[in-house]
Coordinates of C-alpha atoms in Angstrom, one line a residue:
Chain A
M1 CA -9.3 25.7 -16.1
T2 CA -7.7 26.9 -12.8
L3 CA -8.5 25.0 -9.7
D4 CA -9.6 26.7 -6.6
I5 CA -7.7 24.5 -4.2
S6 CA -9.1 26.0 -1.0
K7 CA -12.6 25.4 -2.2
I8 CA -11.6 21.8 -3.3
R9 CA -10.0 21.2 0.1
A10 CA -13.3 22.1 1.8
D11 CA -14.9 19.2 -0.1
F12 CA -12.6 16.7 1.8
P13 CA -13.6 16.7 5.5
V14 CA -10.7 14.5 6.6
L15 CA -8.1 17.1 5.5
D16 CA -9.3 19.6 8.1
Q17 CA -7.8 18.2 11.2
Q18 CA -4.8 18.4 13.5
V19 CA -2.5 15.4 14.0
N20 CA -0.2 15.4 17.0
G21 CA -0.9 19.1 17.4
S22 CA -0.1 20.1 13.8
P23 CA -2.3 20.5 10.7
L24 CA -2.5 17.2 8.9
V25 CA -0.4 17.0 5.7
Y26 CA -1.7 13.9 3.8
F27 CA 1.0 12.7 1.3
D28 CA 0.0 9.1 1.2
N29 CA -2.4 9.3 -1.8
A30 CA -0.8 6.4 -3.6
A31 CA -1.9 4.2 -0.7
T32 CA -5.4 5.5 -0.7
T33 CA -7.0 8.8 -1.7
Q34 CA -9.3 10.9 0.6
K35 CA -13.0 11.0 -0.1
P36 CA -15.1 14.1 -1.0
K37 CA -18.2 14.8 1.0
S38 CA -20.4 13.8 -1.9
V39 CA -19.0 10.3 -1.7
I40 CA -19.5 10.1 2.1
D41 CA -23.0 11.5 1.7
A42 CA -23.8 9.0 -1.1
L43 CA -22.8 6.1 1.2
S44 CA -25.0 7.3 4.1
H45 CA -27.8 8.3 1.9
Y46 CA -27.9 4.8 0.5
Y47 CA -28.1 3.2 3.9
A48 CA -30.5 5.8 5.2
S49 CA -33.0 5.7 2.3
D50 CA -32.4 3.0 -0.3
N51 CA -30.9 -0.1 1.3
A52 CA -32.1 -3.2 -0.4
N53 CA -30.6 -6.2 -2.1
I54 CA -30.3 -5.7 -5.8
H55 CA -31.4 -7.4 -9.0
R56 CA -34.0 -9.8 -7.5
G57 CA -36.5 -7.7 -5.4
I58 CA -39.5 -6.1 -7.1
H59 CA -40.2 -3.6 -4.4
A60 CA -39.4 0.1 -4.6
L61 CA -36.3 0.0 -2.5
A62 CA -34.8 -2.9 -4.5
E63 CA -35.5 -1.0 -7.7
R64 CA -33.9 2.2 -6.4
A65 CA -30.8 0.3 -5.2
T66 CA -30.5 -1.7 -8.5
T67 CA -30.9 1.4 -10.6
A68 CA -28.2 3.3 -8.6
F69 CA -25.9 0.3 -8.7
E70 CA -26.2 -0.2 -12.4
L71 CA -25.8 3.5 -13.0
T72 CA -22.3 3.3 -11.5
R73 CA -21.5 0.6 -14.0
T74 CA -22.6 2.9 -16.8
K75 CA -20.5 5.7 -15.4
I76 CA -17.4 3.5 -15.1
K77 CA -18.0 2.4 -18.7
E78 CA -17.9 6.0 -19.8
F79 CA -15.0 6.9 -17.5
I80 CA -12.7 4.4 -19.2
N81 CA -14.5 4.5 -22.6
A82 CA -15.5 0.8 -22.6
P83 CA -17.7 -0.3 -25.5
S84 CA -20.4 -1.7 -23.2
S85 CA -21.5 -1.7 -19.5
D86 CA -21.6 -5.5 -19.4
Q87 CA -17.9 -5.6 -19.9
I88 CA -17.5 -3.8 -16.5
I89 CA -17.1 -6.5 -13.8
L90 CA -17.4 -5.2 -10.2
T91 CA -14.9 -6.8 -7.8
A92 CA -13.5 -6.1 -4.4
G93 CA -10.4 -4.2 -5.7
T94 CA -7.5 -4.3 -8.2
T95 CA -6.2 -7.4 -6.4
G96 CA -9.6 -9.1 -6.8
S97 CA -9.7 -8.2 -10.5
I98 CA -6.2 -9.6 -11.1
N99 CA -6.9 -12.8 -9.2
L100 CA -10.1 -13.2 -11.3
V101 CA -8.2 -13.0 -14.5
A102 CA -5.5 -15.3 -13.3
Q103 CA -8.0 -17.9 -12.1
T104 CA -10.3 -17.8 -15.1
F105 CA -8.3 -16.6 -18.2
G106 CA -5.2 -18.2 -16.8
R107 CA -6.8 -21.4 -15.9
A108 CA -8.4 -21.7 -19.4
N109 CA -5.4 -20.6 -21.4
F110 CA -2.1 -21.3 -19.7
S111 CA -0.4 -24.6 -20.3
K112 CA 3.0 -26.1 -19.5
G113 CA 5.9 -23.9 -20.8
D114 CA 3.7 -20.9 -21.6
K115 CA 5.1 -17.6 -20.6
I116 CA 3.6 -14.8 -18.5
L117 CA 5.5 -11.5 -18.7
I118 CA 5.4 -9.2 -15.8
S119 CA 7.8 -6.3 -15.0
N120 CA 10.2 -5.4 -12.3
L121 CA 7.9 -2.5 -11.3
E122 CA 5.0 -4.7 -10.3
H123 CA 3.2 -4.5 -7.0
H124 CA 3.0 -7.9 -5.2
S125 CA -0.7 -8.1 -6.2
N126 CA 0.4 -8.2 -9.9
I127 CA 3.1 -10.9 -9.2
V128 CA 1.6 -13.4 -6.7
P129 CA -1.6 -14.2 -8.5
W130 CA 0.4 -15.1 -11.6
Q131 CA 2.9 -17.2 -9.6
M132 CA 0.0 -19.1 -8.1
I133 CA -1.6 -20.0 -11.5
A134 CA 1.8 -20.5 -13.2
E135 CA 2.7 -23.0 -10.5
E136 CA -0.5 -24.8 -11.1
K137 CA -0.2 -24.8 -14.9
G138 CA 3.5 -25.2 -15.3
A139 CA 3.7 -21.8 -16.9
I140 CA 6.8 -19.6 -16.6
I141 CA 7.0 -16.1 -15.4
E142 CA 9.6 -13.8 -17.0
V143 CA 10.3 -10.3 -15.8
I144 CA 10.8 -7.1 -17.9
P145 CA 13.8 -5.3 -16.3
V146 CA 14.0 -1.6 -15.3
D147 CA 16.9 0.7 -15.7
E148 CA 18.5 3.0 -13.0
R149 CA 15.8 5.6 -13.5
G150 CA 13.0 3.1 -13.0
V151 CA 12.1 3.0 -16.7
L152 CA 11.2 -0.3 -18.3
D153 CA 13.7 -1.7 -20.7
L154 CA 11.7 -1.9 -23.9
N155 CA 14.4 -3.6 -25.8
A156 CA 14.5 -6.4 -23.3
Y157 CA 10.7 -6.5 -23.5
R158 CA 10.9 -6.9 -27.3
N159 CA 13.4 -9.8 -26.8
L160 CA 11.2 -11.5 -24.3
L161 CA 8.2 -11.5 -26.5
D162 CA 7.6 -14.6 -28.6
A163 CA 4.8 -17.0 -29.5
S164 CA 5.0 -18.7 -26.1
V165 CA 3.9 -15.5 -24.3
K166 CA 0.2 -15.8 -23.5
L167 CA -0.1 -12.8 -21.3
V168 CA 1.7 -9.6 -20.4
A169 CA 0.7 -8.2 -17.0
V170 CA 2.1 -4.8 -16.2
N171 CA 1.1 -1.7 -14.3
H172 CA 0.2 1.5 -16.0
V173 CA 2.0 3.4 -13.3
S174 CA 4.4 2.2 -10.6
N175 CA 3.1 2.6 -7.1
A176 CA 6.5 2.9 -5.5
I177 CA 8.3 5.3 -7.8
G178 CA 5.6 6.8 -10.1
T179 CA 6.9 5.7 -13.5
I180 CA 4.3 6.0 -16.2
N181 CA 4.8 3.0 -18.5
P182 CA 4.4 3.3 -22.3
I183 CA 1.4 0.9 -22.3
A184 CA 0.2 1.8 -25.8
E185 CA 3.4 0.7 -27.4
M186 CA 3.7 -2.3 -25.1
I187 CA 0.2 -3.5 -26.0
Q188 CA 0.9 -3.1 -29.7
L189 CA 4.1 -5.2 -29.4
A190 CA 2.3 -7.9 -27.3
H191 CA -0.6 -8.1 -29.8
A192 CA 1.9 -8.5 -32.6
H193 CA 3.1 -11.7 -30.9
G194 CA -0.4 -12.9 -30.2
A195 CA -0.2 -12.2 -26.4
K196 CA -3.0 -10.6 -24.4
V197 CA -2.3 -7.7 -22.0
M198 CA -3.6 -7.0 -18.5
I199 CA -3.0 -3.5 -17.3
D200 CA -3.0 -2.8 -13.5
G201 CA -4.4 0.6 -13.5
A202 CA -4.5 1.1 -9.7
Q203 CA -2.1 4.0 -9.8
S204 CA -3.2 5.6 -13.1
I205 CA -7.0 5.7 -12.8
A206 CA -7.0 8.9 -10.7
H207 CA -4.4 10.7 -12.8
L208 CA -4.3 9.7 -16.4
D209 CA -7.0 9.6 -19.1
I210 CA -7.9 6.0 -19.7
D211 CA -9.5 4.9 -23.0
V212 CA -9.5 1.1 -23.1
Q213 CA -10.6 1.0 -26.7
A214 CA -8.0 3.5 -28.0
L215 CA -5.3 1.6 -26.1
D216 CA -6.7 -1.7 -27.2
I217 CA -6.4 -3.1 -23.7
D218 CA -7.5 -6.7 -23.2
F219 CA -8.0 -6.4 -19.4
F220 CA -7.9 -3.3 -17.2
A221 CA -8.2 -3.3 -13.4
F222 CA -8.5 -0.5 -10.8
S223 CA -9.7 0.2 -7.3
A224 CA -12.3 2.8 -6.3
H225 CA -10.5 3.8 -3.2
K226 CA -7.6 5.2 -5.3
L227 CA -10.1 7.3 -7.2
F228 CA -11.5 9.2 -4.2
G229 CA -14.2 6.5 -3.9
P230 CA -14.8 4.0 -1.1
T231 CA -12.7 1.0 -0.2
G232 CA -13.9 -2.5 -1.1
V233 CA -14.8 -1.9 -4.8
G234 CA -12.7 -2.8 -7.8
V235 CA -13.3 -2.9 -11.5
L236 CA -12.3 -5.3 -14.1
Y237 CA -12.8 -4.4 -17.7
G238 CA -12.2 -7.0 -20.3
K239 CA -12.8 -7.5 -24.1
R240 CA -16.1 -9.1 -24.7
E241 CA -14.8 -12.2 -26.5
L242 CA -12.3 -12.8 -23.7
L243 CA -14.8 -12.4 -20.9
E244 CA -17.3 -14.6 -22.7
S245 CA -14.8 -17.4 -23.3
M246 CA -13.6 -17.4 -19.7
P247 CA -15.0 -19.9 -17.2
P248 CA -16.8 -18.4 -14.1
Y249 CA -14.7 -17.5 -11.1
Q250 CA -16.6 -18.0 -7.8
G251 CA -19.9 -19.9 -7.7
G252 CA -23.0 -18.7 -5.9
G253 CA -26.1 -16.6 -6.3
E254 CA -26.3 -13.9 -9.0
M255 CA -23.8 -15.7 -11.3
I256 CA -26.2 -18.5 -12.3
K257 CA -29.0 -18.8 -14.9
E258 CA -30.5 -22.0 -13.7
V259 CA -29.4 -24.4 -11.0
S260 CA -30.3 -28.0 -10.5
F261 CA -28.5 -30.9 -8.8
E262 CA -27.6 -32.3 -12.2
G263 CA -25.9 -29.1 -13.4
T264 CA -25.9 -25.4 -13.5
T265 CA -26.0 -22.9 -16.4
Y266 CA -24.3 -19.6 -15.9
N267 CA -25.5 -16.1 -16.1
E268 CA -24.5 -13.6 -18.8
L269 CA -21.9 -10.9 -18.5
P270 CA -21.2 -9.2 -16.2
Y271 CA -23.1 -11.3 -13.7
K272 CA -21.3 -14.5 -14.5
F273 CA -18.3 -13.0 -12.6
E274 CA -20.3 -11.4 -9.7
A275 CA -21.3 -14.2 -7.4
G276 CA -23.1 -13.3 -4.2
T277 CA -24.5 -10.0 -3.0
P278 CA -22.0 -7.3 -4.1
N279 CA -20.7 -4.3 -2.1
I280 CA -23.8 -2.3 -3.1
A281 CA -23.3 0.8 -1.0
D282 CA -19.7 1.3 -1.9
V283 CA -20.4 0.7 -5.6
I284 CA -23.2 3.3 -5.5
A285 CA -20.9 5.8 -3.8
L286 CA -18.2 5.3 -6.4
S287 CA -20.6 7.1 -8.8
A288 CA -20.2 10.3 -6.7
A289 CA -16.4 10.0 -6.9
I290 CA -16.5 9.7 -10.7
D291 CA -18.9 12.7 -10.9
Y292 CA -16.5 14.6 -8.7
V293 CA -13.4 14.0 -10.9
N294 CA -15.4 14.6 -14.1
A295 CA -16.7 17.9 -12.9
L296 CA -13.1 19.2 -12.2
S297 CA -11.6 17.5 -15.3
K298 CA -8.9 14.9 -14.9
E299 CA -6.5 16.9 -17.0
A300 CA -6.7 20.0 -14.8
L301 CA -6.2 17.8 -11.7
F302 CA -3.1 16.2 -13.2
T303 CA -1.7 19.5 -14.2
Q304 CA -2.0 20.6 -10.6
E305 CA -0.3 17.4 -9.4
L306 CA 2.6 17.8 -11.8
A307 CA 3.2 21.3 -10.5
L308 CA 3.3 19.9 -7.0
L309 CA 5.7 17.1 -8.1
A310 CA 8.0 19.7 -9.8
Y311 CA 8.1 21.9 -6.7
A312 CA 8.6 19.0 -4.2
T313 CA 11.4 17.5 -6.4
E314 CA 13.1 20.9 -6.5
Q315 CA 12.7 21.4 -2.7
L316 CA 13.8 17.9 -1.8
S317 CA 16.9 18.2 -4.0
T318 CA 18.3 20.9 -1.7
I319 CA 18.5 18.4 1.3
P320 CA 22.0 17.0 1.7
G321 CA 22.3 13.3 1.4
L322 CA 18.8 12.9 -0.1
R323 CA 18.5 10.7 -3.2
I324 CA 15.3 10.4 -5.2
I325 CA 14.6 6.8 -6.3
G326 CA 12.7 6.8 -9.6
T327 CA 13.7 9.5 -12.0
A328 CA 11.7 8.5 -15.1
P329 CA 10.9 11.4 -17.4
D330 CA 7.2 10.4 -17.3
K331 CA 6.0 10.2 -13.7
I332 CA 2.9 10.8 -11.7
A333 CA 3.2 12.9 -8.6
V334 CA 5.0 10.3 -6.5
I335 CA 8.5 10.9 -5.0
S336 CA 10.3 8.0 -3.4
F337 CA 13.5 8.9 -1.6
V338 CA 16.2 7.7 0.8
I339 CA 18.5 9.7 3.0
E340 CA 22.1 8.6 3.5
G341 CA 22.6 6.9 6.8
I342 CA 19.0 7.1 7.9
H343 CA 16.4 4.3 7.9
P344 CA 13.1 5.3 6.2
Q345 CA 11.1 4.0 9.2
D346 CA 12.8 6.5 11.5
L347 CA 11.8 9.4 9.2
G348 CA 8.2 8.0 8.9
V349 CA 7.9 7.9 12.7
L350 CA 9.2 11.5 13.2
L351 CA 7.2 13.0 10.3
D352 CA 4.1 11.5 11.8
K353 CA 4.8 13.5 15.0
F354 CA 4.8 16.6 12.8
G355 CA 1.4 15.7 11.4
I356 CA 2.8 14.5 8.1
A357 CA 1.6 11.3 6.6
I358 CA 4.0 9.6 4.1
R359 CA 4.6 6.0 3.5
T360 CA 7.8 4.2 4.4
G361 CA 8.9 0.6 3.7
H362 CA 9.0 -1.6 0.7
H363 CA 5.6 -0.5 -0.7
C364 CA 4.7 -4.1 -1.6
V365 CA 7.3 -4.1 -4.3
Q366 CA 10.1 -6.1 -2.7
P367 CA 11.6 -7.2 -6.1
L368 CA 11.9 -3.5 -7.1
M369 CA 13.5 -2.5 -3.8
K370 CA 16.0 -5.4 -4.4
R371 CA 16.7 -4.1 -7.8
F372 CA 17.8 -0.7 -6.3
G373 CA 19.5 -2.5 -3.4
L374 CA 17.3 -0.8 -0.8
P375 CA 15.3 -2.3 2.1
G376 CA 12.7 0.4 1.4
T377 CA 12.2 4.1 0.7
C378 CA 10.2 7.1 2.0
R379 CA 7.4 7.9 -0.4
A380 CA 5.4 11.1 -0.7
S381 CA 2.5 10.9 -3.1
F382 CA 0.4 13.9 -3.9
A383 CA -3.2 14.5 -5.0
F384 CA -4.7 17.6 -6.4
Y385 CA -6.0 18.8 -3.0
N386 CA -2.4 19.1 -1.7
T387 CA -0.8 22.5 -1.7
F388 CA 2.6 24.1 -2.1
E389 CA 2.4 25.2 1.5
E390 CA 2.1 21.6 2.6
I391 CA 5.2 20.8 0.7
D392 CA 7.0 23.6 2.6
L393 CA 5.8 22.1 5.9
F394 CA 6.9 18.7 4.8
V395 CA 10.4 19.8 3.8
K396 CA 10.8 21.8 7.0
A397 CA 9.7 18.8 9.1
L398 CA 12.0 16.5 7.1
R399 CA 15.0 18.8 7.8
R400 CA 14.2 18.9 11.4
S401 CA 13.7 15.0 11.5
I402 CA 17.1 14.5 9.8
N403 CA 18.7 16.8 12.4
M404 CA 17.2 14.8 15.2
L405 CA 18.4 11.5 13.7
Q406 CA 22.0 12.5 12.7
Chain B
M1 CA 20.4 -8.2 43.7
A2 CA 19.4 -6.4 40.5
Q3 CA 16.3 -4.3 40.6
S4 CA 12.9 -5.8 39.7
I5 CA 11.1 -5.4 36.4
Q6 CA 8.7 -3.1 38.1
E7 CA 11.4 -0.9 39.5
T8 CA 13.1 -0.4 36.1
Q9 CA 9.7 0.5 34.6
E10 CA 9.2 3.1 37.3
E11 CA 12.6 4.5 36.6
L12 CA 11.9 4.9 32.9
I13 CA 8.6 6.5 33.6
E14 CA 10.4 9.0 35.9
E15 CA 13.0 9.7 33.2
F16 CA 10.4 10.3 30.5
G17 CA 8.4 12.5 32.9
L18 CA 11.2 15.1 32.6
F19 CA 10.4 15.9 29.0
D20 CA 7.9 18.5 28.1
D21 CA 7.4 17.7 24.4
W22 CA 7.5 14.8 22.0
A23 CA 10.7 16.1 20.3
D24 CA 12.7 15.9 23.6
K25 CA 11.3 12.4 24.2
Y26 CA 12.2 11.2 20.8
E27 CA 15.7 12.8 20.9
Y28 CA 16.2 10.8 24.1
L29 CA 15.0 7.6 22.5
I30 CA 17.3 8.2 19.5
D31 CA 20.1 8.7 21.9
L32 CA 19.3 5.4 23.7
G33 CA 19.3 3.7 20.3
K34 CA 22.7 5.1 19.3
K35 CA 24.2 4.1 22.7
L36 CA 23.0 0.5 22.6
P37 CA 26.0 -1.6 21.5
N38 CA 25.7 -3.2 18.1
L39 CA 24.9 -6.8 18.1
S40 CA 27.8 -8.9 17.1
E41 CA 27.5 -9.9 13.4
A42 CA 27.6 -13.6 14.4
F43 CA 24.1 -13.1 16.0
K44 CA 22.7 -11.2 13.1
T45 CA 21.3 -14.3 11.6
E46 CA 18.1 -15.0 9.7
E47 CA 17.0 -17.1 12.7
N48 CA 17.3 -14.1 15.0
V49 CA 15.3 -11.7 12.8
I50 CA 12.0 -10.7 14.2
K51 CA 9.4 -10.9 11.5
G52 CA 6.8 -8.2 11.1
C53 CA 9.0 -5.2 11.4
Q54 CA 9.5 -2.6 8.8
S55 CA 13.2 -2.4 9.7
R56 CA 15.2 -5.5 10.4
V57 CA 15.4 -6.3 14.1
W58 CA 17.6 -9.1 15.5
L59 CA 17.1 -10.5 19.0
H60 CA 19.5 -12.9 20.6
A61 CA 18.8 -14.5 24.0
E62 CA 20.9 -16.7 26.2
K63 CA 20.7 -18.2 29.7
Q64 CA 23.2 -17.1 32.3
G65 CA 22.5 -19.2 35.4
D66 CA 18.8 -18.8 36.0
Q67 CA 18.6 -15.5 34.2
I68 CA 17.9 -14.7 30.6
V69 CA 20.1 -12.1 28.9
F70 CA 18.9 -10.3 25.8
E71 CA 20.9 -8.6 23.1
A72 CA 19.3 -6.9 20.1
D73 CA 19.8 -4.6 17.3
S74 CA 17.9 -2.8 14.5
E75 CA 18.6 -0.9 11.4
A76 CA 16.3 1.9 12.6
V77 CA 17.5 4.0 15.4
I78 CA 14.1 4.7 17.0
V79 CA 13.3 1.0 17.1
K80 CA 16.7 0.5 18.6
G81 CA 15.9 3.0 21.3
M82 CA 12.8 1.0 22.1
I83 CA 14.8 -2.2 22.1
S84 CA 17.2 -0.6 24.5
M85 CA 14.4 0.1 27.0
L86 CA 13.0 -3.4 26.6
I87 CA 16.4 -4.9 27.3
R88 CA 16.9 -2.6 30.3
V89 CA 13.5 -3.8 31.7
L90 CA 13.6 -7.5 30.8
S91 CA 17.2 -8.6 30.5
H92 CA 18.8 -10.4 33.5
H93 CA 15.6 -11.7 34.9
T94 CA 14.3 -15.2 35.2
A95 CA 12.1 -16.8 32.6
E96 CA 9.2 -16.7 35.1
E97 CA 9.6 -13.0 35.7
I98 CA 9.8 -12.2 32.0
M99 CA 6.8 -14.2 31.1
Q100 CA 4.7 -12.6 33.8
A101 CA 5.9 -9.0 33.1
D102 CA 3.2 -6.5 32.4
L103 CA 5.0 -3.8 30.4
Y104 CA 2.9 -0.8 31.5
F105 CA 5.7 1.6 31.1
I106 CA 5.3 1.8 27.3
D107 CA 1.8 3.3 27.7
Q108 CA 2.9 5.5 30.6
I109 CA 5.7 7.1 28.7
G110 CA 3.4 7.8 25.7
M111 CA 4.9 5.2 23.4
S112 CA 1.9 2.9 23.1
Q113 CA 1.4 3.9 19.5
H114 CA 4.4 1.8 18.8
L115 CA 2.6 -1.3 20.1
A116 CA -0.1 -0.9 17.5
Q117 CA -0.5 -4.0 15.4
T118 CA 0.5 -2.4 12.1
R119 CA 3.2 -4.0 10.1
S120 CA 5.4 -0.9 10.4
N121 CA 5.8 -1.1 14.1
G122 CA 7.5 -4.2 15.4
L123 CA 7.6 -3.5 19.1
L124 CA 4.7 -5.9 19.8
S125 CA 6.5 -8.7 17.9
M126 CA 9.6 -7.9 19.9
V127 CA 7.9 -8.2 23.2
K128 CA 6.2 -11.4 22.1
Q129 CA 9.5 -12.8 20.9
M130 CA 11.2 -12.0 24.2
K131 CA 8.5 -13.8 26.1
N132 CA 8.7 -16.7 23.7
Y133 CA 12.4 -17.0 24.5
A134 CA 11.5 -17.0 28.2
L135 CA 8.9 -19.7 27.6
A136 CA 11.4 -21.8 25.6
F137 CA 14.1 -21.5 28.2
S138 CA 11.7 -22.4 31.0
A139 CA 10.7 -25.5 29.2
K140 CA 14.2 -26.8 28.9

């Protein structure tokens, strides 16, 4: 299936604008993706026609809102091939999902001396929640190292695995340098040692096919806003027996079965973990994002992105002094780079003046930056709606910026 | 008698008024950054680092008579250019003058985007820190 990129671009209103007098080139898709019009319309349609609180009301609006909300849950279930919708917990984002697992699974299962394995590629949000619960429980965090290319050292991983490891928490794809981790193999190895695995799918959900059953994932987390959906919605998938055995997270409405002053019984999955009125509008609009991706096919989108990655890598390699950080053989369309003698922030400021949006800094992965001995990098991250012409504009602006700075 | 904070701001506004486009403006800023002397390594301490900047920024202040003298440095040259302007405007003034300074020149020369409260732009933290020094010195 060949994609009609100009037709696709017309679906994303934000792309059609000038920034500082130049056409916007949006290469910050790993931070957040843009939204198709169908998602924006779903949001405004909900507020204009269906707004009601869900699950409790018996009036028409409450019923429409509840149906649409639960339909999203079903679509998510299909999107990641979960066995059942009630294993799809709706949260505020990947960070919210990871904290939920840390504070419930972690609280119930970690004890003194237990190990939690994370990797050197992790985003701060897949480090700090584990540090918090580890400190509380006396558990120990150990780190799977990465090599010069930004590839996880699987031998070191094998050596770190033993019976004291209760959980392995790794990202599917590195946000800073794009490495795709061999999670199928990593999960198998962890399970062989009796450890559970949490996959941070924030950076893979929009690009790679996810089948939580085929991969035998215990917990999988992602954010809607990195899947062309709204901000403020996240997903946590978990295996049924794990979710059922975990204590509730936050207390409040919706998560209860019966409340008395003597005690409270908790609701069933998934509501046990969904206290309070959820982010109804944004959840409903996520449905439109999933439909959008399904209609185009994830595989076709990823093929387009890899072509962009190959072209950008080739073009950037012609710039003197430019070094790409992260050269794993399996990568999504993310390029992190530094330029000899130039601070990333200076490039970010000047590229913005040319209308080009990239990310500069530590990308919330300070331990990884430390590993490479860098204060930060420049990161260009592509989505299927980006074009080869945009890469040309970017490279031209980058050369001009380097000239200004040298 | 050195010129007032207001006079220096007017001078900068006039200088930037000569540029037709952003590129000239930034080239000038980069040039200012390159010309600002490096801060002595002895002052590049953890204590002097201004938090909240994407690049590391060091600010050192000392009192000479009744005036406060600032020296600063950054890894990023555009930030250093900004620092150079701030030093030109605020250094060698009394604590009172620094605390009361309204830095309208930043907006007038079209650099107010660098005052935005995002973590990537540390100009706001820099101004705040300079005023904090003034406050601390005046309390002594």
